[in-house]
Coordinates of C-alpha atoms and ligand atoms in Angstrom, one line a residue:
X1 CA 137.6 132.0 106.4
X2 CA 135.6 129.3 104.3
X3 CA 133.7 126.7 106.7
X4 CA 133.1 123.2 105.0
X5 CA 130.2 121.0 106.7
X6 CA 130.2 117.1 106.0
X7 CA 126.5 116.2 105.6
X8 CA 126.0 112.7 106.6
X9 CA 122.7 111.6 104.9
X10 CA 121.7 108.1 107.5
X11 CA 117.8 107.9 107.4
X12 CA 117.1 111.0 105.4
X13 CA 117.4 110.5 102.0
X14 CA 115.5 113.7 100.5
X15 CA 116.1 117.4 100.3
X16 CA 112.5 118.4 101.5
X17 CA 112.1 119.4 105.0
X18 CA 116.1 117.5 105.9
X19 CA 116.9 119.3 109.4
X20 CA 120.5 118.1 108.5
X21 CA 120.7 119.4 105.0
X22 CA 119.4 123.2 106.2
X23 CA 121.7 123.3 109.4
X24 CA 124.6 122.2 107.0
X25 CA 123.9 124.6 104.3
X26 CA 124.8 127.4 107.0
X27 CA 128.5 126.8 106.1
X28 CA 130.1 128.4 103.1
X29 CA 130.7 124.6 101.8
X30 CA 128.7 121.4 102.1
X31 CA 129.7 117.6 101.4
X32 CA 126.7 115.7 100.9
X33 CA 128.5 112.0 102.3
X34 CA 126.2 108.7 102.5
X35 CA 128.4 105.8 103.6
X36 CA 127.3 101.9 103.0
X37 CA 128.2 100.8 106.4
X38 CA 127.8 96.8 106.7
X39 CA 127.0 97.3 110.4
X40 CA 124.1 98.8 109.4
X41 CA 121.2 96.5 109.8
X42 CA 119.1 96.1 105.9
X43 CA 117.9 93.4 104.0
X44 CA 118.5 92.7 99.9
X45 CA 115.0 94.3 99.4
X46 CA 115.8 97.2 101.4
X47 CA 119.2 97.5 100.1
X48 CA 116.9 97.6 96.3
X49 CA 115.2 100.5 97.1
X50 CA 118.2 102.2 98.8
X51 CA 120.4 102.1 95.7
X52 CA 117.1 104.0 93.9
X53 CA 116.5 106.5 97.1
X54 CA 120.7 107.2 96.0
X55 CA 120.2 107.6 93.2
X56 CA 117.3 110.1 93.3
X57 CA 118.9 111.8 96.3
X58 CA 122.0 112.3 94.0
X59 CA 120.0 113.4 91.2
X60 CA 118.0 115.9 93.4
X61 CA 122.0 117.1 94.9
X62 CA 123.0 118.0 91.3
X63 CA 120.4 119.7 90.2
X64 CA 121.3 122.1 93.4
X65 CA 124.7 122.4 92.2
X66 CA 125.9 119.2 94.1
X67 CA 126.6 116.3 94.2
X68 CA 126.8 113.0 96.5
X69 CA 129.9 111.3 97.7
X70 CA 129.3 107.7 98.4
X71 CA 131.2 105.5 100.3
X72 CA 131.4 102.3 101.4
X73 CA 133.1 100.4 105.2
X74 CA 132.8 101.9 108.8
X75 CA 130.5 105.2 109.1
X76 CA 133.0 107.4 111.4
X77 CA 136.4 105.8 110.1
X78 CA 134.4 107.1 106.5
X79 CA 133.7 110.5 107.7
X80 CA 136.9 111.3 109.4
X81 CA 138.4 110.2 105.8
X82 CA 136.3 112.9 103.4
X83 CA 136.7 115.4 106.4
X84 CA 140.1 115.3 106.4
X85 CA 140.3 115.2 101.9
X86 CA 137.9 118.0 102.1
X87 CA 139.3 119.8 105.4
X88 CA 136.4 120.1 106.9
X89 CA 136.0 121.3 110.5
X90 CA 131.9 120.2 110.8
X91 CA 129.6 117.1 110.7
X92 CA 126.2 117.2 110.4
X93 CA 124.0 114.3 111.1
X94 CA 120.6 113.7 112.1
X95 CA 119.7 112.3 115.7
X96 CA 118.2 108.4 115.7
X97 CA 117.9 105.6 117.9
X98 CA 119.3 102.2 117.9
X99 CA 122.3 100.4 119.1
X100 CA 124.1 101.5 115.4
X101 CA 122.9 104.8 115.7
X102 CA 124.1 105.6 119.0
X103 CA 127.5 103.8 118.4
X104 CA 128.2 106.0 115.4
X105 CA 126.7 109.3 116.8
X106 CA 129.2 108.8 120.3
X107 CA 132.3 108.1 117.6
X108 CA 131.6 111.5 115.4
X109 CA 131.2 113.0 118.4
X110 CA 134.1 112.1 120.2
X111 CA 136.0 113.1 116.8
X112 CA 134.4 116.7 117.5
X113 CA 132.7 119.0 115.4
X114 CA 129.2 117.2 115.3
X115 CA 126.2 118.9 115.1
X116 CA 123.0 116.5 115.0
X117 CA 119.8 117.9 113.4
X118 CA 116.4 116.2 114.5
X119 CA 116.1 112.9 112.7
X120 CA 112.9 109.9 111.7
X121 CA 110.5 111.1 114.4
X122 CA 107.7 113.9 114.4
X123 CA 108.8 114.4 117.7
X124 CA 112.2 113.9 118.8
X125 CA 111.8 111.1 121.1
X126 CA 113.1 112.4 124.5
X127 CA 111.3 115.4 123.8
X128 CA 108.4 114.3 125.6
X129 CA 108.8 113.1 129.3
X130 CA 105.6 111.2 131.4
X131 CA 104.6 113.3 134.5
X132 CA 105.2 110.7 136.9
X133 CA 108.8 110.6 136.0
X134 CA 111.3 108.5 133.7
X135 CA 112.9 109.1 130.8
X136 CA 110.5 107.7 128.0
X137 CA 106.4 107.0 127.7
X138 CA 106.2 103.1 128.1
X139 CA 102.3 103.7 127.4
X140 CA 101.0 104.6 123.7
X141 CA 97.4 106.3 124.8
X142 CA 99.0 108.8 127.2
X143 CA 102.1 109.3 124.5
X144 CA 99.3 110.1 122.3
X145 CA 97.8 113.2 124.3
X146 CA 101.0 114.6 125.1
X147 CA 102.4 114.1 121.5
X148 CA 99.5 115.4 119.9
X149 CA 99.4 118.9 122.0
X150 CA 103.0 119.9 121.3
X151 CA 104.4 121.6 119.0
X152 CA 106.3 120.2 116.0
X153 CA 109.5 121.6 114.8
X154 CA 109.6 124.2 111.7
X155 CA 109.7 122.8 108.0
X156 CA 113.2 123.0 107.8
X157 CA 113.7 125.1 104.3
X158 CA 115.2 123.6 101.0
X159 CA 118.2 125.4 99.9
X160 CA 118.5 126.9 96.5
X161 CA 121.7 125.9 95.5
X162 CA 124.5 123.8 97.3
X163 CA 127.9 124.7 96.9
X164 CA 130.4 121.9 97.4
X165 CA 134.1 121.8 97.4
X166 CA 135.9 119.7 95.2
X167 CA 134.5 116.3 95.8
X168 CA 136.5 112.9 96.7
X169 CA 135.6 110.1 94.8
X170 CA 132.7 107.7 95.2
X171 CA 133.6 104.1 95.8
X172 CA 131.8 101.9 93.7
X173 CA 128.2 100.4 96.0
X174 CA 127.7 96.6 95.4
X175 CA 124.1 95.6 93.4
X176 CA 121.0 94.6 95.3
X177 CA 119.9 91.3 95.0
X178 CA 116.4 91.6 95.9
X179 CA 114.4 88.4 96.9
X180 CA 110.9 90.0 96.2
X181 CA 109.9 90.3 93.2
X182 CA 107.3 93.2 93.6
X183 CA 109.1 96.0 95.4
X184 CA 108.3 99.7 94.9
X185 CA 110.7 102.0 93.5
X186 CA 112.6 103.9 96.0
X187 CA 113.5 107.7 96.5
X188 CA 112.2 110.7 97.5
X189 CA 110.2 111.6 94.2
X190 CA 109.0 108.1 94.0
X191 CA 107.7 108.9 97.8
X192 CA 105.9 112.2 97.2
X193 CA 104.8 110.6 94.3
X194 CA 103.1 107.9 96.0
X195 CA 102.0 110.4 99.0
X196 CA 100.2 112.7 96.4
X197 CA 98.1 109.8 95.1
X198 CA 97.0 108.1 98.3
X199 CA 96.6 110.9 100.4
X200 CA 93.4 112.9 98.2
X201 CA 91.6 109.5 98.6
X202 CA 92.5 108.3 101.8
X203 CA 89.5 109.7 103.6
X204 CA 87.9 106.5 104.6
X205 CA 91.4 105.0 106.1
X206 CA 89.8 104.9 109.5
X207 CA 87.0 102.9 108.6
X208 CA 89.2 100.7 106.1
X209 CA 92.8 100.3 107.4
X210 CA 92.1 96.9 108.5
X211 CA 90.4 95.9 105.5
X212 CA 93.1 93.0 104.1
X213 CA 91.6 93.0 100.7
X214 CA 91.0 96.6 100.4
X215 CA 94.7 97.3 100.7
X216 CA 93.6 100.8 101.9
X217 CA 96.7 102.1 103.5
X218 CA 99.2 104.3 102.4
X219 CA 102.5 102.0 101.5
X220 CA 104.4 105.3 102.5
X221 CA 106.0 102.7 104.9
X222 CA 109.2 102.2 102.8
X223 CA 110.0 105.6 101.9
X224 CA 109.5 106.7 105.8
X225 CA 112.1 103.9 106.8
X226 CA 114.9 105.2 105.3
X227 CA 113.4 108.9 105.4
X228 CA 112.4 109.6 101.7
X229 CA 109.7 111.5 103.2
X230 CA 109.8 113.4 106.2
X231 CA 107.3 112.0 108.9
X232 CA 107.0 115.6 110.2
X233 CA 105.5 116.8 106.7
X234 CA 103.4 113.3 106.1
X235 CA 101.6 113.9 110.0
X236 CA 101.1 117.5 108.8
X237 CA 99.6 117.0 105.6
X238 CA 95.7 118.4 105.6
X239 CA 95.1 115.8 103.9
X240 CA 95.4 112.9 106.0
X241 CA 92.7 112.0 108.7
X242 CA 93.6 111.9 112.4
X243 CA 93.5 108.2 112.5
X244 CA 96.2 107.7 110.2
X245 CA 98.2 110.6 112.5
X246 CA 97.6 108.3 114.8
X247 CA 99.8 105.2 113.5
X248 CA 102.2 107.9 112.8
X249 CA 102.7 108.4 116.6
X250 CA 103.1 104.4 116.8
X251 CA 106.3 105.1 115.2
X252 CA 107.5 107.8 117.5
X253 CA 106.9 105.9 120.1
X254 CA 108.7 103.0 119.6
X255 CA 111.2 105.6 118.2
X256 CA 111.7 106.9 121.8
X257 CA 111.1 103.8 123.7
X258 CA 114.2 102.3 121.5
X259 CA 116.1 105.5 122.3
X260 CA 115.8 104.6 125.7
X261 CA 116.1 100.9 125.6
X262 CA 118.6 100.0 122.0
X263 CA 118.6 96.4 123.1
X264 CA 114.8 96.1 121.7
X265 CA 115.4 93.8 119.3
X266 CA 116.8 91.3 121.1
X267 CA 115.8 91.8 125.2
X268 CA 112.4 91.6 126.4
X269 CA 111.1 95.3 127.3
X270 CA 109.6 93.5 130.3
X271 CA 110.4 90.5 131.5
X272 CA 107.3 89.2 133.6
X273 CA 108.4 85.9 133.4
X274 CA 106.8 85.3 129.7
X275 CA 110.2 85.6 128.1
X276 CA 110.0 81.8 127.6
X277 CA 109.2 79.8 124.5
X278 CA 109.2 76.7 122.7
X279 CA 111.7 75.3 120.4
X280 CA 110.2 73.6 117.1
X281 CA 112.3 74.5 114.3
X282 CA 109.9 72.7 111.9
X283 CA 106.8 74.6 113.1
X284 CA 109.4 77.9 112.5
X285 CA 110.7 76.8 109.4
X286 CA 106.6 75.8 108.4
X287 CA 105.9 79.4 109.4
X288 CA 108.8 81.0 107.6
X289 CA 107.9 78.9 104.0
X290 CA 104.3 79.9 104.1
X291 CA 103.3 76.5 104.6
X292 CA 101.7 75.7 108.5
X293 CA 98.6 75.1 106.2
X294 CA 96.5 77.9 108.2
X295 CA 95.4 80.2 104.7
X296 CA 95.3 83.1 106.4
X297 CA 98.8 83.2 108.0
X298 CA 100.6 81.8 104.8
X299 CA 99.2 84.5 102.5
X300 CA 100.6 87.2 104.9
X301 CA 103.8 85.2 104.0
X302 CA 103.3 84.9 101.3
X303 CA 102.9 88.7 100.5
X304 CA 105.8 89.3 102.5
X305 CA 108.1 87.2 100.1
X306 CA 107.0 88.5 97.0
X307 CA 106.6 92.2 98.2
X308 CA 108.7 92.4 100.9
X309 CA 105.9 94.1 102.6
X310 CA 102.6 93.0 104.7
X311 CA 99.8 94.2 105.6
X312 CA 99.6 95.8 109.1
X313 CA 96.9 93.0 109.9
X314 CA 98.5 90.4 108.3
X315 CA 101.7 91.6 110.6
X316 CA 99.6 91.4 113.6
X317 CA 98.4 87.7 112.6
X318 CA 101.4 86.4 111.5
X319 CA 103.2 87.3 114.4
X320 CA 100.2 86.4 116.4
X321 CA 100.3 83.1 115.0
X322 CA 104.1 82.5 115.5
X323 CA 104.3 83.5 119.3
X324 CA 100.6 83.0 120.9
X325 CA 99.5 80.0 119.1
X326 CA 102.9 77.9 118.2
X327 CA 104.2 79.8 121.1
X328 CA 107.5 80.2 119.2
X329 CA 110.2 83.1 120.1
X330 CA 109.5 86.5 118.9
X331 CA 113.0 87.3 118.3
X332 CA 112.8 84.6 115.1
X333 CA 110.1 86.2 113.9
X334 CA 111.8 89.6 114.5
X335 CA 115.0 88.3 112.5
X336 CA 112.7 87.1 109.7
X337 CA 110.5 90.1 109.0
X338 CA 114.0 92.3 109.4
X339 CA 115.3 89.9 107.1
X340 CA 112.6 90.9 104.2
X341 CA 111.0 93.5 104.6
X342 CA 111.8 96.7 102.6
X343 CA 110.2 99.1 104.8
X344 CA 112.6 97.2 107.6
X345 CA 112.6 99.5 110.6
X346 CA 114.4 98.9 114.2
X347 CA 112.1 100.6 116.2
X348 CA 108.7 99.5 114.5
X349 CA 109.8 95.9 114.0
X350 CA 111.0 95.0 117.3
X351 CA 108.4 97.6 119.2
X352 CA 105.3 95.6 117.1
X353 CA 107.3 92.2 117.9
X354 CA 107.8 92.6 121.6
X355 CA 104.0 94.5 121.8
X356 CA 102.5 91.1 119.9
X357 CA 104.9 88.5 122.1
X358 CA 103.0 90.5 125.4
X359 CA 106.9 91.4 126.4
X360 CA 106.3 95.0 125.0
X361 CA 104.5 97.6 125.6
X362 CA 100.5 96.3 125.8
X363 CA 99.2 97.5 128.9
X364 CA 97.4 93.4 127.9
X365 CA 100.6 91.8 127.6
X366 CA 98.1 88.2 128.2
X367 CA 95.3 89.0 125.8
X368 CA 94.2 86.3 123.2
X369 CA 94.7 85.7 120.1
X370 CA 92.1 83.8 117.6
X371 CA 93.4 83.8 113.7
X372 CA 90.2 82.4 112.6
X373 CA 88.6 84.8 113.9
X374 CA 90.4 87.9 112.6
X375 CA 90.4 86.1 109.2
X376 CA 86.8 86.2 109.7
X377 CA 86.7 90.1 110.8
X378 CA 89.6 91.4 108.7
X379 CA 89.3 89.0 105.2
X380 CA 85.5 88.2 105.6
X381 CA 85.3 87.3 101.8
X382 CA 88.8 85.6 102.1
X383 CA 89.8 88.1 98.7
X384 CA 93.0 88.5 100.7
X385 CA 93.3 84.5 101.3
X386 CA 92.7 83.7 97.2
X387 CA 95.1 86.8 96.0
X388 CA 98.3 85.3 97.9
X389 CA 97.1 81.3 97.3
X390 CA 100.0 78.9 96.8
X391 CA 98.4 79.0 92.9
Ligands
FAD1 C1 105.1 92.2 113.8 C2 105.1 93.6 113.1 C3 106.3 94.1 112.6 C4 106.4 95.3 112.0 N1 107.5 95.8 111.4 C5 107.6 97.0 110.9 C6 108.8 97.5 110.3 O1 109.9 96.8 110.2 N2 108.8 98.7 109.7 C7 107.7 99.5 109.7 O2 107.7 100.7 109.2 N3 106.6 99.1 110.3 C8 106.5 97.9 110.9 N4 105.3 97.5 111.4 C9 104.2 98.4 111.6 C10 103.2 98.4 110.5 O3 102.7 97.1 110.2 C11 103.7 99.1 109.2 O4 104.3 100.3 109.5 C12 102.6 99.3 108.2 O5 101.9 98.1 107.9 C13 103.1 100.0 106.9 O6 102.2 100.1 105.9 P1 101.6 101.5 105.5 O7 102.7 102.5 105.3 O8 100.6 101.3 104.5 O9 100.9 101.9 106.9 P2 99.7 103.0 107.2 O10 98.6 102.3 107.8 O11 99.4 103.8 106.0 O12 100.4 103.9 108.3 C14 101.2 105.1 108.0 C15 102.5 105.0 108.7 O13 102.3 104.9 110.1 C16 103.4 104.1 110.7 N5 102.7 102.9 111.3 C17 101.6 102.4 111.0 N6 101.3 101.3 111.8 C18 102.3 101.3 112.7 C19 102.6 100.5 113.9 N7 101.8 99.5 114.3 N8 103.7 100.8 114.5 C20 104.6 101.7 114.1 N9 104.3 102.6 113.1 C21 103.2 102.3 112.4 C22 104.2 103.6 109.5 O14 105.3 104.5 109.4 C23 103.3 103.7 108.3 O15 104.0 103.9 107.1 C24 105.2 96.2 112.0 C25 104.0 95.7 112.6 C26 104.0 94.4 113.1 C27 102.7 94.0 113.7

């Protein structure tokens, strides 16, 4: 008897190394399905360079002998649809974390015939468990050791050729209307692309990551978010130093701590009483506009709004800025940078969020915070300060 698979593509728009894409080319038939679910969270830039990761996804499908069905309202009322048009008996989805995530991957499941595939992380999260009990690491440096000793899954392999039933129609996906003007392209070629020029060169990234000016880092953000590249491959590559590895497990570990706590982006992780915050919607709205008049903290702005991406260090003094020295609520700032940035991410927004407000997971949830200072450190020359000038 012929077995059909629905693949459900979520946060792993490629064919190289897809978990999901492999497990479901072990039926005789596969429908590659992405559905534009509002209840997703994105942002107009975000949405930009998902309608290019489609369209290279879909490109990359055909020339396997696919193709991709694209749909657009509620994930499992979606599935259940091209399942039942298709008669397929299977779904295959790839495990994530999230409020969304878990919502939809309960539904399929309950609808039976789900199989979930490893998803974003290097290591599932879950996978790894602390010694002294509990269910996720709440501590990066110990996460660290343990993530760094075990094994990784196996490259999952790239089928030859897909063969697909007859297809249902794609519905027709509404235009992005970015607000950045200076967003990369998206998709998984545009991804590799980028990977294959940073990585031969990225040997100082250790010494220079933090170097505002130098804009040293890989920009592989984006194309990680919605799973362009597989993390597994980009943390293996021999070409990338173990410092950048590093910042890779930053992202598996808020991956599991979200897994284990999906209210992240709006509860504090730990509430020691420092939950509490001011209301100044001018100072917010100051902050959000780029203009509080502190240089440094409005050209991080600044290259958010036109890129739709920042800096790591601008990040950190920006949201430094927002919550230790106006003493403003994280979760504004949260909303805001979820609201622009293309390489938006659950796990890494609110994890870096609640770890900068001190209601996360610094092991210093008090420590200081000086933007003068790390303007001085991190922009010494102020290049970063004159590139994103109000002129
Ligand atoms: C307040 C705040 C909000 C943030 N929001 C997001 C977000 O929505 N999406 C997002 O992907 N990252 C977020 N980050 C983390 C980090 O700033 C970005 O991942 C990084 O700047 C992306 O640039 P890059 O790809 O050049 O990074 P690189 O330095 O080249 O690092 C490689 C990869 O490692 C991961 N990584 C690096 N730093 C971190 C970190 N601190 N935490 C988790 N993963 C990390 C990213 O996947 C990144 O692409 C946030 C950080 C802060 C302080």
């Amino acid at each position: 008897m012929t077995r059909t698979a629905v693949l459900l593509f979520t946060r792993d728009l490629r064919v190289h190394d897809n978990p999901a894409l492999a497990a479901a080319c072990e039926a005789d038939r596969v429908v590659p399905l992405y559905v534009d679910d509002p209840g997703r969270a994105s942002n107009p830039n975000q949405r930009a360079f998902l309608l290019d990761a489609l369209d290279d996804l879909r490109e990359s499908l055909q020339g396997l002998g696919g193709d991709l069905v694209v749909r657009t309202g509620d994930t499992a009322e979606q599935v259940q649809a091209v399942r039942a048009a298709t008669g397929a008996e299977h779904v295959v989805c790839a495990s994530d974390a999230g409020r969304f995530a878990a919502g939809l991957l309960e539904r399929l499941e309950s609808a039976g015939g789900l199989r979930v595939t490893p998803g974003p992380a290097v290591v599932e999260p879950g996978r790894l468990l602390p010694s002294g009990g509990g269910d996720h690491y709440k501590v990066f440096t110990p996460y660290w050791r343990a993530w760094s000793q075990v094994r990784w899954r196996e490259t999952a392999p790239e089928p030859d050729r897909l063969r697909v039933p007859d297809l249902p129609a794609s519905d027709e996906l509404a235009p992005a209307e970015p607000t950045a003007t200076d967003l990369p392209a998206g998709g998984e070629r545009a991804g590799l692309a980028r990977l294959d020029e940073w990585a031969p060169d990225s040997g100082d990234y250790g010494d220079r990551h933090d170097d505002l000016a130098g804009d040293r880092t890989s920009r592989l953000s984006p194309y990680l978010a919605l799973g362009c590249l597989s993390a597994r491959e980009v943390a293996a590559d021999p070409r990338v130093s173990e410092d950048f590895v590093r910042q890779m497990c930053w992202r598996d570990f808020h991956l599991q701590v979200l897994a284990a706590f999906p209210a992240l982006a709006d509860t504090a992780y730990r509430n020691g009483g420092n939950d509490v915050w001011e209301a100044d919607l001018t100072a917010l709205e100051a902050w959000k506009t780029a203009s509080t008049g502190i240089d440094i903290v409005d050209a991080g702005m600044r290259q958010l709004h036109a890129e739709g991406w920042m800096h790591n260090r601008a990040r950190l003094i920006t949201a430094g800025y927002l919550v230790k020295t106006l003493g403003l609520d994280w979760r504004d700032g949260e909303a805001h940078f979820a609201a622009h940035l293309v390489d938006y991410d659950e796990a890494n927004n609110a994890g870096n969020w609640q770890w900068t407000a001190g209601t996360g997971n610094d092991t210093r949830p008090n420590r200081g915070f000086n933007h003068e200072r790390q303007a001085g450190r991190f922009d010494p020359e102020g290049a970063y300060r004159d590139r994103w000038s109000r002129t």
